[in-house]
GROMACS .gro file of C-alpha atoms in nm:
model
  210
    1MET     CA    1   7.259  11.670   5.868
    2LYS     CA    2   7.025  11.377   5.954
    3THR     CA    3   7.295  11.235   6.178
    4LEU     CA    4   7.334  11.571   6.351
    5ILE     CA    5   6.959  11.608   6.414
    6LYS     CA    6   6.938  11.251   6.542
    7ARG     CA    7   7.220  11.314   6.784
    8VAL     CA    8   7.061  11.635   6.910
    9LEU     CA    9   6.723  11.473   6.963
   10ALA     CA   10   6.886  11.186   7.150
   11SER     CA   11   7.080  11.420   7.373
   12THR     CA   12   6.984  11.572   7.703
   13LEU     CA   13   6.965  11.938   7.612
   14VAL     CA   14   7.116  12.164   7.870
   15LEU     CA   15   7.155  12.537   7.919
   16ILE     CA   16   7.272  12.714   7.607
   17SER     CA   17   7.545  12.976   7.632
   18CYS     CA   18   7.601  13.195   7.327
   19SER     CA   19   7.963  13.283   7.258
   20TYR     CA   20   8.144  13.510   7.019
   21LEU     CA   21   8.498  13.623   6.973
   22VAL     CA   22   8.601  13.983   6.923
   23PRO     CA   23   8.733  14.073   6.577
   24VAL     CA   24   9.098  14.170   6.538
   25ASN     CA   25   9.226  14.489   6.380
   26ALA     CA   26   9.244  14.528   6.004
   27VAL     CA   27   9.485  14.777   5.854
   28ALA     CA   28   9.461  14.786   5.472
   29SER     CA   29   9.216  15.052   5.351
   30SER     CA   30   9.095  15.233   5.040
   31GLU     CA   31   8.864  15.526   4.968
   32THR     CA   32   8.555  15.588   4.753
   33THR     CA   33   8.373  15.919   4.703
   34ARG     CA   34   8.014  15.958   4.818
   35THR     CA   35   7.748  16.149   4.625
   36ASP     CA   36   7.749  16.422   4.892
   37GLY     CA   37   8.120  16.479   4.843
   38GLY     CA   38   8.218  16.277   5.148
   39VAL     CA   39   8.452  15.981   5.149
   40HIS     CA   40   8.399  15.617   5.243
   41VAL     CA   41   8.713  15.473   5.397
   42ILE     CA   42   8.691  15.102   5.321
   43VAL     CA   43   8.874  14.817   5.494
   44GLU     CA   44   8.836  14.478   5.325
   45LYS     CA   45   9.015  14.157   5.420
   46THR     CA   46   9.135  13.898   5.172
   47ARG     CA   47   8.998  13.543   5.176
   48ALA     CA   48   9.330  13.418   5.308
   49GLU     CA   49   9.320  13.667   5.598
   50ILE     CA   50   8.962  13.569   5.682
   51ASP     CA   51   9.040  13.196   5.677
   52GLN     CA   52   9.346  13.245   5.897
   53GLU     CA   53   9.144  13.446   6.148
   54PHE     CA   54   8.877  13.176   6.164
   55ALA     CA   55   9.141  12.907   6.214
   56THR     CA   56   9.294  13.100   6.504
   57LYS     CA   57   8.958  13.161   6.668
   58PHE     CA   58   8.850  12.797   6.629
   59GLU     CA   59   9.167  12.694   6.813
   60GLN     CA   60   9.098  12.947   7.089
   61LEU     CA   61   8.739  12.830   7.119
   62GLN     CA   62   8.828  12.463   7.157
   63ALA     CA   63   9.110  12.542   7.398
   64ALA     CA   64   8.867  12.737   7.618
   65PHE     CA   65   8.638  12.435   7.653
   66GLU     CA   66   8.920  12.185   7.699
   67ASN     CA   67   9.081  12.400   7.969
   68SER     CA   68   8.752  12.440   8.158
   69ARG     CA   69   8.788  12.096   8.315
   70THR     CA   70   8.801  12.098   8.694
   71VAL     CA   71   9.016  11.890   8.927
   72ARG     CA   72   8.712  11.780   9.124
   73GLY     CA   73   8.378  11.675   8.989
   74PRO     CA   74   8.280  11.498   8.666
   75GLN     CA   75   8.526  11.498   8.376
   76TYR     CA   76   8.398  11.549   8.021
   77VAL     CA   77   8.516  11.506   7.667
   78TYR     CA   78   8.397  11.751   7.402
   79SER     CA   79   8.294  11.731   7.038
   80TYR     CA   80   8.254  12.029   6.803
   81ASP     CA   81   8.028  12.080   6.502
   82TYR     CA   82   8.069  12.383   6.273
   83PHE     CA   83   7.790  12.481   6.035
   84ASP     CA   84   7.779  12.668   5.706
   85HIS     CA   85   7.906  13.024   5.733
   86GLU     CA   86   7.654  13.308   5.719
   87THR     CA   87   7.684  13.678   5.641
   88SER     CA   88   7.542  13.952   5.864
   89PHE     CA   89   7.547  14.331   5.838
   90VAL     CA   90   7.559  14.585   6.121
   91GLU     CA   91   7.583  14.962   6.123
   92GLY     CA   92   7.563  15.261   6.353
   93TYR     CA   93   7.751  15.551   6.503
   94ALA     CA   94   8.092  15.492   6.655
   95GLY     CA   95   8.130  15.547   7.029
   96ASN     CA   96   8.295  15.836   7.215
   97GLN     CA   97   8.107  16.110   7.029
   98GLU     CA   98   7.900  16.412   7.131
   99PHE     CA   99   7.539  16.389   7.014
  100SER     CA  100   7.563  16.731   6.847
  101GLY     CA  101   7.849  16.621   6.623
  102TYR     CA  102   8.178  16.784   6.528
  103ARG     CA  103   8.273  17.064   6.292
  104PHE     CA  104   8.621  17.095   6.141
  105PRO     CA  105   8.662  17.464   6.040
  106GLY     CA  106   9.024  17.406   5.945
  107GLY     CA  107   8.959  17.083   5.758
  108GLY     CA  108   9.054  16.735   5.869
  109GLY     CA  109   8.846  16.447   5.993
  110PHE     CA  110   8.794  16.170   6.247
  111LEU     CA  111   9.024  15.899   6.377
  112TYR     CA  112   8.853  15.561   6.410
  113SER     CA  113   8.953  15.287   6.654
  114GLU     CA  114   8.808  14.935   6.658
  115SER     CA  115   8.830  14.930   7.037
  116GLY     CA  116   8.512  14.968   7.241
  117GLY     CA  117   8.208  15.153   7.117
  118PRO     CA  118   7.842  15.053   7.126
  119SER     CA  119   7.744  14.687   7.103
  120VAL     CA  120   7.510  14.583   6.821
  121SER     CA  121   7.317  14.254   6.830
  122PHE     CA  122   7.221  14.036   6.536
  123ASN     CA  123   7.062  13.693   6.488
  124VAL     CA  124   7.213  13.392   6.313
  125ASP     CA  125   7.026  13.083   6.195
  126MET     CA  126   7.142  12.749   6.337
  127GLN     CA  127   7.101  12.417   6.159
  128LEU     CA  128   6.944  12.264   6.468
  129PRO     CA  129   6.587  12.180   6.571
  130SER     CA  130   6.379  12.441   6.754
  131PRO     CA  131   6.428  12.603   7.003
  132PHE     CA  132   6.797  12.598   6.909
  133ASP     CA  133   6.740  12.711   6.550
  134PHE     CA  134   6.888  13.059   6.598
  135ILE     CA  135   7.124  13.246   6.824
  136SER     CA  136   7.177  13.611   6.910
  137LEU     CA  137   7.532  13.746   6.887
  138SER     CA  138   7.683  14.091   6.921
  139THR     CA  139   7.980  14.293   6.802
  140ASN     CA  140   8.121  14.637   6.881
  141LEU     CA  141   8.114  14.927   6.637
  142GLY     CA  142   8.438  15.083   6.757
  143SER     CA  143   8.487  15.442   6.868
  144ARG     CA  144   8.621  15.785   6.781
  145SER     CA  145   8.983  15.817   6.885
  146THR     CA  146   9.170  16.132   6.983
  147SER     CA  147   9.518  15.990   6.929
  148SER     CA  148   9.550  15.723   6.659
  149GLY     CA  149   9.345  15.509   6.422
  150ILE     CA  150   9.201  15.502   6.072
  151TYR     CA  151   9.167  15.853   5.929
  152VAL     CA  152   8.817  15.942   5.801
  153PRO     CA  153   8.800  16.287   5.632
  154VAL     CA  154   8.495  16.515   5.649
  155PRO     CA  155   8.349  16.658   5.325
  156ASN     CA  156   8.342  17.026   5.428
  157THR     CA  157   8.438  17.276   5.697
  158VAL     CA  158   8.087  17.412   5.762
  159ASP     CA  159   7.857  17.129   5.872
  160TYR     CA  160   7.864  16.911   6.182
  161PHE     CA  161   7.936  16.541   6.142
  162LEU     CA  162   7.941  16.214   6.331
  163LEU     CA  163   8.157  15.913   6.254
  164TYR     CA  164   7.944  15.633   6.107
  165VAL     CA  165   8.033  15.265   6.071
  166GLU     CA  166   7.904  14.990   5.840
  167LYS     CA  167   8.033  14.634   5.878
  168GLU     CA  168   7.992  14.304   5.698
  169LEU     CA  169   8.047  14.003   5.922
  170GLU     CA  170   8.108  13.640   5.839
  171VAL     CA  171   7.978  13.409   6.111
  172ALA     CA  172   8.061  13.043   6.165
  173PRO     CA  173   7.785  12.896   6.387
  174TYR     CA  174   7.890  12.606   6.607
  175ALA     CA  175   7.754  12.352   6.853
  176VAL     CA  176   7.954  12.195   7.134
  177TYR     CA  177   7.861  11.854   7.274
  178ARG     CA  178   7.999  11.679   7.578
  179LYS     CA  179   7.975  11.346   7.759
  180ARG     CA  180   8.116  11.198   8.077
  181SER     CA  181   8.469  11.078   8.032
  182GLY     CA  182   8.510  10.703   8.076
  183ALA     CA  183   8.141  10.640   8.144
  184ALA     CA  184   7.994  10.349   7.949
  185ASN     CA  185   7.691  10.405   7.725
  186THR     CA  186   7.691  10.779   7.788
  187GLU     CA  187   7.518  10.985   7.521
  188TRP     CA  188   7.642  11.317   7.394
  189GLU     CA  189   7.454  11.619   7.527
  190LEU     CA  190   7.424  11.955   7.358
  191TYR     CA  191   7.629  12.177   7.587
  192SER     CA  192   7.673  12.512   7.411
  193VAL     CA  193   7.599  12.691   7.086
  194GLY     CA  194   7.742  13.014   6.949
  195GLY     CA  195   7.914  13.173   6.656
  196VAL     CA  196   8.269  13.273   6.569
  197VAL     CA  197   8.260  13.622   6.414
  198VAL     CA  198   8.508  13.776   6.172
  199ASP     CA  199   8.482  14.127   6.023
  200THR     CA  200   8.529  14.089   5.647
  201TYR     CA  201   8.445  14.439   5.523
  202ALA     CA  202   8.399  14.778   5.688
  203SER     CA  203   8.313  15.126   5.567
  204TYR     CA  204   8.368  15.439   5.774
  205TYR     CA  205   8.247  15.787   5.684
  206ALA     CA  206   8.149  16.123   5.828
  207LYS     CA  207   7.768  16.146   5.843
  208LYS     CA  208   7.615  16.492   5.848
  209VAL     CA  209   7.413  16.580   6.158
  210LYS     CA  210   7.061  16.684   6.057
   0.00000   0.00000   0.00000
């Protein structure tokens, strides 16, 4: 950590760009009963699935920087630092829903899709000196589907409901440094910071409209 701070302080700090990668679909699910008679549909990934997703996204991240080199202009080499993983929680209503909610007089429920939906922001601490000690990231809450997705039953046929989403996220903060390729005595500069985001747990349920 002391080496990292020393390198940051010795660097020429440039514009920070915060990056995140969109989570992939999860398919395994289970159900738990709520006190109001409703049902939580729960999707939880295994540790092996989470680690594999991080590995894939780290490769994509590094490839994006390495492939950003231009034919003309200065050439750079890049170095990557990954910090301790953190956990964040987000929640809210899925997208593609009427404000008044939906009633299912014949029974049934919602279909949930991870695609689209409202964006929710959250902050993550960085193990770097101020003003680079935290970053703001965002993730989508998904949306109500009319064709396919995760089935979320409603607790009754009388009330109006909206599809609600709760997510637990694991975030791997990172810092990217660069220096001129082939230039003697060139110091590393802090080029970009961000976080790789993986959904680890999600709960979907029908929330009664008040």
